[in-house]
Amino acid sequence: MTRALILGGTADARLLAAEVARARIDAVYSYGGRTRAPADQPLPTRVGGFGGVSGLADYIRRERITHVIDATHPFAAEMSRHAIEACAQTGTPLIALERAPWTKAPGDIWIEVADVTAAAAALPKTPAKVFLAIGRQHIAPFAAKPQHAYTLRFVDPPEAPLPFAANVIVSRGPFTFDGELAMMRARSIAWIVARNSGGDGARAKIDAARMLGLPVIMIARPKLPERLRVESVAEIMQWLGHRACLGA
């Protein structure tokens, strides 16, 4: 009997959960717990961490998980590494549902950097209006450049004080090209800092930056050990041994 564990939290994971539920596959959807009001899922859900590699391995054994699907955000590197190690310890098949990264298009002005610290260092010394599109867990390094007027966008209002003064937008994506264009114009954004998440849900800001001729400091994805990786829900369903019937 198949019993799958979906490590979720992305739009792709939500699509996968819907397809798995439609196929009547026994599965559990796991949230990291960073979002206070996550979207409803058609599968049984659990919220919060597992307690590291050993905790995840124990959960896999206790719940008799036969397949693990890592559909976390491409920058959720710690969870992905834990999944790789826990699946190796338990002998559980693992696959990653990982969208392709964005690639530079004609007209893009990208400054490509390795991590968030390098992104903060790449900002100019002179004050500028900066859109930090990187999530609240990664903003601390930008306190080193408090001269900038930062705009942040979170799914939930911040519970703790921010490490620097900023304008906060509370909104849940996906975002449209027209909406991103209007936001950047209204706030006179001059620089954008983004993670190379890939996919369509967050791409609108990159397209809007190209239209406006704005520089984007693009943070590369963290390096992960080799693992089986696919880019579509249909491929996951085939891996689980079920015919994909998206849209049925």
mmCIF file of C-alpha atoms in Angstrom, residues 3-99:
data_model
loop_
_atom_site.group_PDB
_atom_site.id
_atom_site.type_symbol
_atom_site.label_atom_id
_atom_site.label_comp_id
_atom_site.label_asym_id
_atom_site.label_seq_id
_atom_site.Cartn_x
_atom_site.Cartn_y
_atom_site.Cartn_z
ATOM 1 C CA ARG A 3 1.307 6.081 1.885
ATOM 2 C CA ALA A 4 2.934 9.324 0.763
ATOM 3 C CA LEU A 5 4.295 12.250 2.731
ATOM 4 C CA ILE A 6 4.186 15.566 0.868
ATOM 5 C CA LEU A 7 6.519 18.202 2.272
ATOM 6 C CA GLY A 8 4.627 21.220 1.016
ATOM 7 C CA GLY A 9 4.066 24.931 1.286
ATOM 8 C CA THR A 10 4.209 25.947 -2.386
ATOM 9 C CA ALA A 11 1.658 26.435 -5.153
ATOM 10 C CA ASP A 12 3.063 23.342 -6.873
ATOM 11 C CA ALA A 13 2.539 21.350 -3.671
ATOM 12 C CA ARG A 14 -1.097 22.465 -3.545
ATOM 13 C CA LEU A 15 -1.636 21.252 -7.113
ATOM 14 C CA LEU A 16 0.000 17.964 -6.225
ATOM 15 C CA ALA A 17 -2.167 17.544 -3.118
ATOM 16 C CA ALA A 18 -5.305 18.052 -5.201
ATOM 17 C CA GLU A 19 -4.210 15.434 -7.719
ATOM 18 C CA VAL A 20 -3.186 12.950 -5.048
ATOM 19 C CA ALA A 21 -6.559 13.383 -3.327
ATOM 20 C CA ARG A 22 -8.366 12.938 -6.635
ATOM 21 C CA ALA A 23 -6.469 9.686 -7.226
ATOM 22 C CA ARG A 24 -7.430 8.524 -3.700
ATOM 23 C CA ILE A 25 -3.829 7.948 -2.695
ATOM 24 C CA ASP A 26 -3.242 7.697 1.045
ATOM 25 C CA ALA A 27 -1.113 10.750 1.843
ATOM 26 C CA VAL A 28 -0.262 13.364 4.457
ATOM 27 C CA TYR A 29 0.500 16.996 3.627
ATOM 28 C CA SER A 30 3.053 18.650 5.910
ATOM 29 C CA TYR A 31 3.448 22.417 6.402
ATOM 30 C CA GLY A 32 6.550 23.985 7.846
ATOM 31 C CA GLY A 33 4.370 26.230 9.997
ATOM 32 C CA ARG A 34 5.831 29.577 8.875
ATOM 33 C CA THR A 35 2.474 30.817 7.538
ATOM 34 C CA ARG A 36 -0.155 31.442 10.224
ATOM 35 C CA ALA A 37 -3.155 30.827 7.960
ATOM 36 C CA PRO A 38 -2.100 28.289 5.320
ATOM 37 C CA ALA A 39 -4.454 27.457 2.479
ATOM 38 C CA ASP A 40 -6.805 24.537 3.060
ATOM 39 C CA GLN A 41 -5.750 21.196 1.611
ATOM 40 C CA PRO A 42 -7.807 18.200 0.422
ATOM 41 C CA LEU A 43 -5.496 15.857 2.372
ATOM 42 C CA PRO A 44 -4.871 15.238 6.073
ATOM 43 C CA THR A 45 -2.344 17.825 7.213
ATOM 44 C CA ARG A 46 0.275 18.296 9.885
ATOM 45 C CA VAL A 47 1.951 21.594 10.815
ATOM 46 C CA GLY A 48 5.413 22.237 12.204
ATOM 47 C CA GLY A 49 8.880 20.751 12.084
ATOM 48 C CA PHE A 50 9.781 17.118 12.665
ATOM 49 C CA GLY A 51 12.681 17.692 15.046
ATOM 50 C CA GLY A 52 15.539 17.338 12.600
ATOM 51 C CA VAL A 53 16.640 14.306 10.614
ATOM 52 C CA SER A 54 16.009 11.807 13.418
ATOM 53 C CA GLY A 55 12.529 13.202 14.038
ATOM 54 C CA LEU A 56 11.605 12.935 10.371
ATOM 55 C CA ALA A 57 13.008 9.408 10.185
ATOM 56 C CA ASP A 58 10.958 8.429 13.239
ATOM 57 C CA TYR A 59 7.834 9.950 11.672
ATOM 58 C CA ILE A 60 8.406 8.021 8.424
ATOM 59 C CA ARG A 61 8.711 4.749 10.354
ATOM 60 C CA ARG A 62 5.849 5.434 12.769
ATOM 61 C CA GLU A 63 3.410 6.511 10.062
ATOM 62 C CA ARG A 64 4.547 3.784 7.660
ATOM 63 C CA ILE A 65 5.376 6.280 4.929
ATOM 64 C CA THR A 66 6.316 4.536 1.685
ATOM 65 C CA HIS A 67 7.111 7.597 -0.487
ATOM 66 C CA VAL A 68 8.334 11.106 0.353
ATOM 67 C CA ILE A 69 7.778 14.043 -1.999
ATOM 68 C CA ASP A 70 9.774 17.187 -1.332
ATOM 69 C CA ALA A 71 7.609 19.975 -2.731
ATOM 70 C CA THR A 72 9.012 22.673 -0.456
ATOM 71 C CA HIS A 73 10.260 26.059 -1.632
ATOM 72 C CA PRO A 74 13.545 25.859 -3.575
ATOM 73 C CA PHE A 75 15.152 27.888 -0.780
ATOM 74 C CA ALA A 76 13.940 25.612 2.037
ATOM 75 C CA ALA A 77 17.352 23.948 1.928
ATOM 76 C CA GLU A 78 17.423 22.689 5.510
ATOM 77 C CA MET A 79 14.155 20.768 5.133
ATOM 78 C CA SER A 80 15.312 19.323 1.817
ATOM 79 C CA ARG A 81 18.597 18.155 3.339
ATOM 80 C CA HIS A 82 16.740 16.605 6.262
ATOM 81 C CA ALA A 83 14.464 14.752 3.827
ATOM 82 C CA ILE A 84 17.446 13.395 1.898
ATOM 83 C CA GLU A 85 19.129 12.113 5.058
ATOM 84 C CA ALA A 86 15.963 10.735 6.680
ATOM 85 C CA CYS A 87 14.966 8.874 3.527
ATOM 86 C CA ALA A 88 18.469 7.428 3.257
ATOM 87 C CA GLN A 89 18.273 6.224 6.864
ATOM 88 C CA THR A 90 14.861 4.624 6.423
ATOM 89 C CA GLY A 91 15.295 3.356 2.875
ATOM 90 C CA THR A 92 12.302 5.404 1.723
ATOM 91 C CA PRO A 93 12.050 6.535 -1.909
ATOM 92 C CA LEU A 94 12.338 10.322 -2.261
ATOM 93 C CA ILE A 95 11.524 12.627 -5.151
ATOM 94 C CA ALA A 96 11.623 16.417 -5.397
ATOM 95 C CA LEU A 97 9.000 18.483 -7.206
ATOM 96 C CA GLU A 98 11.139 21.478 -8.082
ATOM 97 C CA ARG A 99 10.234 24.159 -10.589
#
